[in-house]
PDB file of C-alpha atoms in Angstrom:
ATOM      1  CA  MET A  38     165.102  58.161  48.836  1.00  0.00           C
ATOM      2  CA  LYS A  39     165.198  61.905  48.288  1.00  0.00           C
ATOM      3  CA  PRO A  40     162.037  62.079  46.098  1.00  0.00           C
ATOM      4  CA  LYS A  41     160.018  60.361  48.875  1.00  0.00           C
ATOM      5  CA  ASN A  42     161.288  62.782  51.534  1.00  0.00           C
ATOM      6  CA  LYS A  43     160.534  65.715  49.240  1.00  0.00           C
ATOM      7  CA  THR A  44     156.950  64.517  48.727  1.00  0.00           C
ATOM      8  CA  ILE A  45     156.377  64.138  52.468  1.00  0.00           C
ATOM      9  CA  GLY A  46     157.934  67.565  52.991  1.00  0.00           C
ATOM     10  CA  TYR A  47     155.299  69.089  50.691  1.00  0.00           C
ATOM     11  CA  LEU A  48     152.366  67.062  52.028  1.00  0.00           C
ATOM     12  CA  ILE A  49     152.808  68.029  55.686  1.00  0.00           C
ATOM     13  CA  PRO A  50     152.194  71.788  55.170  1.00  0.00           C
ATOM     14  CA  VAL A  51     149.330  71.077  52.754  1.00  0.00           C
ATOM     15  CA  PHE A  52     147.714  68.757  55.321  1.00  0.00           C
ATOM     16  CA  ALA A  53     148.166  71.356  58.089  1.00  0.00           C
ATOM     17  CA  LEU A  54     146.608  74.037  55.889  1.00  0.00           C
ATOM     18  CA  CYS A  55     143.600  71.797  55.142  1.00  0.00           C
ATOM     19  CA  VAL A  56     143.026  71.127  58.835  1.00  0.00           C
ATOM     20  CA  PHE A  57     143.274  74.843  59.581  1.00  0.00           C
ATOM     21  CA  MET A  58     140.754  75.648  56.833  1.00  0.00           C
ATOM     22  CA  LEU A  59     138.289  73.064  58.196  1.00  0.00           C
ATOM     23  CA  VAL A  60     138.521  74.566  61.673  1.00  0.00           C
ATOM     24  CA  ILE A  61     137.889  78.066  60.326  1.00  0.00           C
ATOM     25  CA  TYR A  62     135.000  76.825  58.171  1.00  0.00           C
ATOM     26  CA  GLY A  63     133.359  75.120  61.179  1.00  0.00           C
ATOM     27  CA  ALA A  64     133.693  78.234  63.310  1.00  0.00           C
ATOM     28  CA  TYR A  65     132.101  80.623  60.828  1.00  0.00           C
ATOM     29  CA  VAL A  66     129.421  78.605  59.059  1.00  0.00           C
ATOM     30  CA  PRO A  67     126.062  79.783  60.385  1.00  0.00           C
ATOM     31  CA  HIS A  68     124.073  77.056  62.064  1.00  0.00           C
ATOM     32  CA  LYS A  69     120.329  76.686  61.871  1.00  0.00           C
ATOM     33  CA  PRO A  70     118.770  78.968  64.506  1.00  0.00           C
ATOM     34  CA  ALA A  71     116.487  77.720  67.236  1.00  0.00           C
ATOM     35  CA  GLU A  72     112.762  78.157  66.582  1.00  0.00           C
ATOM     36  CA  ILE A  73     110.844  76.869  69.638  1.00  0.00           C
ATOM     37  CA  GLN A  74     111.212  77.267  73.392  1.00  0.00           C
ATOM     38  CA  ARG A  75     109.331  75.026  75.828  1.00  0.00           C
ATOM     39  CA  VAL A  76     108.730  76.129  79.399  1.00  0.00           C
ATOM     40  CA  VAL A  77     107.725  73.542  81.995  1.00  0.00           C
ATOM     41  CA  CYS A  78     106.631  74.826  85.426  1.00  0.00           C
ATOM     42  CA  ILE A  79     106.078  72.333  88.232  1.00  0.00           C
ATOM     43  CA  LYS A  80     104.540  72.679  91.688  1.00  0.00           C
ATOM     44  CA  PHE A  81     105.329  69.795  94.032  1.00  0.00           C
ATOM     45  CA  LYS A  82     102.890  68.376  96.526  1.00  0.00           C
ATOM     46  CA  PRO A  83     103.366  69.432 100.158  1.00  0.00           C
ATOM     47  CA  GLY A  84     105.859  67.236 101.957  1.00  0.00           C
ATOM     48  CA  THR A  85     108.137  66.635  98.960  1.00  0.00           C
ATOM     49  CA  THR A  86     111.696  66.696 100.264  1.00  0.00           C
ATOM     50  CA  PRO A  87     114.400  68.996  98.852  1.00  0.00           C
ATOM     51  CA  GLU A  88     116.373  65.861  97.945  1.00  0.00           C
ATOM     52  CA  ALA A  89     113.450  64.581  95.852  1.00  0.00           C
ATOM     53  CA  ILE A  90     113.207  67.955  94.103  1.00  0.00           C
ATOM     54  CA  ASP A  91     116.944  67.944  93.350  1.00  0.00           C
ATOM     55  CA  LYS A  92     116.653  64.394  91.977  1.00  0.00           C
ATOM     56  CA  HIS A  93     113.760  65.567  89.814  1.00  0.00           C
ATOM     57  CA  LEU A  94     115.940  68.381  88.408  1.00  0.00           C
ATOM     58  CA  ARG A  95     118.813  65.969  87.637  1.00  0.00           C
ATOM     59  CA  ASP A  96     116.512  63.404  86.013  1.00  0.00           C
ATOM     60  CA  PHE A  97     114.768  66.034  83.892  1.00  0.00           C
ATOM     61  CA  ALA A  98     118.125  67.437  82.761  1.00  0.00           C
ATOM     62  CA  SER A  99     119.292  63.992  81.665  1.00  0.00           C
ATOM     63  CA  MET A 100     116.357  63.775  79.232  1.00  0.00           C
ATOM     64  CA  LYS A 101     117.796  66.570  77.083  1.00  0.00           C
ATOM     65  CA  ASN A 102     120.064  63.977  75.453  1.00  0.00           C
ATOM     66  CA  ALA A 103     117.066  61.921  74.326  1.00  0.00           C
ATOM     67  CA  VAL A 104     116.188  64.290  71.461  1.00  0.00           C
ATOM     68  CA  ASP A 105     118.700  65.576  68.924  1.00  0.00           C
ATOM     69  CA  ASP A 106     116.920  68.878  68.327  1.00  0.00           C
ATOM     70  CA  VAL A 107     117.443  70.167  71.889  1.00  0.00           C
ATOM     71  CA  VAL A 108     119.742  73.162  71.496  1.00  0.00           C
ATOM     72  CA  ALA A 109     119.790  74.306  75.111  1.00  0.00           C
ATOM     73  CA  TYR A 110     118.410  73.360  78.508  1.00  0.00           C
ATOM     74  CA  SER A 111     118.345  75.179  81.824  1.00  0.00           C
ATOM     75  CA  ALA A 112     116.292  74.951  84.990  1.00  0.00           C
ATOM     76  CA  GLY A 113     116.007  76.443  88.416  1.00  0.00           C
ATOM     77  CA  HIS A 114     113.943  77.003  91.522  1.00  0.00           C
ATOM     78  CA  VAL A 115     111.272  79.712  91.369  1.00  0.00           C
ATOM     79  CA  GLN A 116     112.212  82.784  93.340  1.00  0.00           C
ATOM     80  CA  LYS A 117     109.396  83.692  95.688  1.00  0.00           C
ATOM     81  CA  SER A 118     108.052  87.211  95.305  1.00  0.00           C
ATOM     82  CA  GLY A 119     104.650  88.722  95.858  1.00  0.00           C
ATOM     83  CA  ALA A 120     101.229  87.277  95.083  1.00  0.00           C
ATOM     84  CA  ASN A 121     102.305  84.273  92.984  1.00  0.00           C
ATOM     85  CA  GLU A 122     104.509  83.044  95.793  1.00  0.00           C
ATOM     86  CA  ASN A 123     103.220  79.470  95.920  1.00  0.00           C
ATOM     87  CA  GLN A 124     102.252  78.880  92.291  1.00  0.00           C
ATOM     88  CA  PHE A 125     105.278  76.787  91.133  1.00  0.00           C
ATOM     89  CA  ASP A 126     108.499  75.417  92.621  1.00  0.00           C
ATOM     90  CA  VAL A 127     110.757  74.750  89.595  1.00  0.00           C
ATOM     91  CA  ILE A 128     110.916  75.875  85.978  1.00  0.00           C
ATOM     92  CA  HIS A 129     112.575  74.030  83.087  1.00  0.00           C
ATOM     93  CA  TYR A 130     113.518  75.797  79.831  1.00  0.00           C
ATOM     94  CA  LEU A 131     114.143  73.724  76.694  1.00  0.00           C
ATOM     95  CA  THR A 132     115.102  75.247  73.358  1.00  0.00           C
ATOM     96  CA  PHE A 133     114.536  73.304  70.125  1.00  0.00           C
ATOM     97  CA  ARG A 134     115.743  73.838  66.568  1.00  0.00           C
ATOM     98  CA  THR A 135     112.363  72.958  65.055  1.00  0.00           C
ATOM     99  CA  LYS A 136     108.711  72.559  65.974  1.00  0.00           C
ATOM    100  CA  GLU A 137     109.012  68.874  65.023  1.00  0.00           C
ATOM    101  CA  GLY A 138     111.800  68.493  67.587  1.00  0.00           C
ATOM    102  CA  ALA A 139     109.547  69.896  70.314  1.00  0.00           C
ATOM    103  CA  LEU A 140     106.780  67.488  69.307  1.00  0.00           C
ATOM    104  CA  GLN A 141     109.261  64.603  69.237  1.00  0.00           C
ATOM    105  CA  TYR A 142     110.397  65.490  72.756  1.00  0.00           C
ATOM    106  CA  ALA A 143     106.821  65.479  74.065  1.00  0.00           C
ATOM    107  CA  SER A 144     106.196  62.011  72.639  1.00  0.00           C
ATOM    108  CA  ASN A 145     109.634  60.599  73.541  1.00  0.00           C
ATOM    109  CA  ALA A 146     109.648  57.327  75.522  1.00  0.00           C
ATOM    110  CA  ASP A 147     112.148  58.693  78.099  1.00  0.00           C
ATOM    111  CA  HIS A 148     109.933  61.720  78.674  1.00  0.00           C
ATOM    112  CA  LYS A 149     106.832  59.590  79.111  1.00  0.00           C
ATOM    113  CA  ALA A 150     108.649  57.302  81.587  1.00  0.00           C
ATOM    114  CA  PHE A 151     109.849  60.352  83.544  1.00  0.00           C
ATOM    115  CA  VAL A 152     106.312  61.743  83.749  1.00  0.00           C
ATOM    116  CA  GLN A 153     104.892  58.393  84.914  1.00  0.00           C
ATOM    117  CA  ALA A 154     107.580  58.034  87.580  1.00  0.00           C
ATOM    118  CA  ASN A 155     107.192  61.562  88.949  1.00  0.00           C
ATOM    119  CA  GLU A 156     103.627  62.752  88.393  1.00  0.00           C
ATOM    120  CA  GLY A 157     102.592  61.416  91.809  1.00  0.00           C
ATOM    121  CA  LYS A 158     104.775  64.119  93.417  1.00  0.00           C
ATOM    122  CA  TRP A 159     103.345  66.974  91.332  1.00  0.00           C
ATOM    123  CA  ALA A 160     100.465  69.144  92.451  1.00  0.00           C
ATOM    124  CA  ASN A 161     100.400  71.305  89.311  1.00  0.00           C
ATOM    125  CA  VAL A 162     102.174  71.345  85.931  1.00  0.00           C
ATOM    126  CA  LEU A 163     102.167  74.035  83.268  1.00  0.00           C
ATOM    127  CA  GLU A 164     103.807  73.343  79.882  1.00  0.00           C
ATOM    128  CA  MET A 165     103.980  75.890  77.064  1.00  0.00           C
ATOM    129  CA  ASN A 166     105.731  76.135  73.708  1.00  0.00           C
ATOM    130  CA  SER A 167     106.529  79.493  72.175  1.00  0.00           C
ATOM    131  CA  ASN A 168     108.137  80.744  68.988  1.00  0.00           C
ATOM    132  CA  ILE A 169     111.495  82.439  69.354  1.00  0.00           C
ATOM    133  CA  GLU A 170     111.212  85.845  67.699  1.00  0.00           C
ATOM    134  CA  LYS A 171     114.379  87.461  66.437  1.00  0.00           C
TER     135      LYS A 171
END
């Protein structure tokens, strides 16, 4: 029985070292940087309730899981200041790893369903893609 216990005694530290090395490798391997950012600005029609706007924000945020290339998503209400006070109500920021990912998002079935369900509440929409310069 001693040779079996000796083998297990050697394997446990080797296994722990392998796990540690994998964790370190995962933490320091550079990942592919993001290339494209999409900005979506939306102005709601007069009379749209704050609850409907909040639901819109939640529903839009849930779409980020529909495309694998979405690196980051954030959104918020436009802060009113000066001459462009009534131009848009909310802004969505999506960051993609590749240009293909941004195109895939635009043609995604979940995105199209969201647009169909909500476009009746929108007075104006502005969508732009931009390169991320480093």
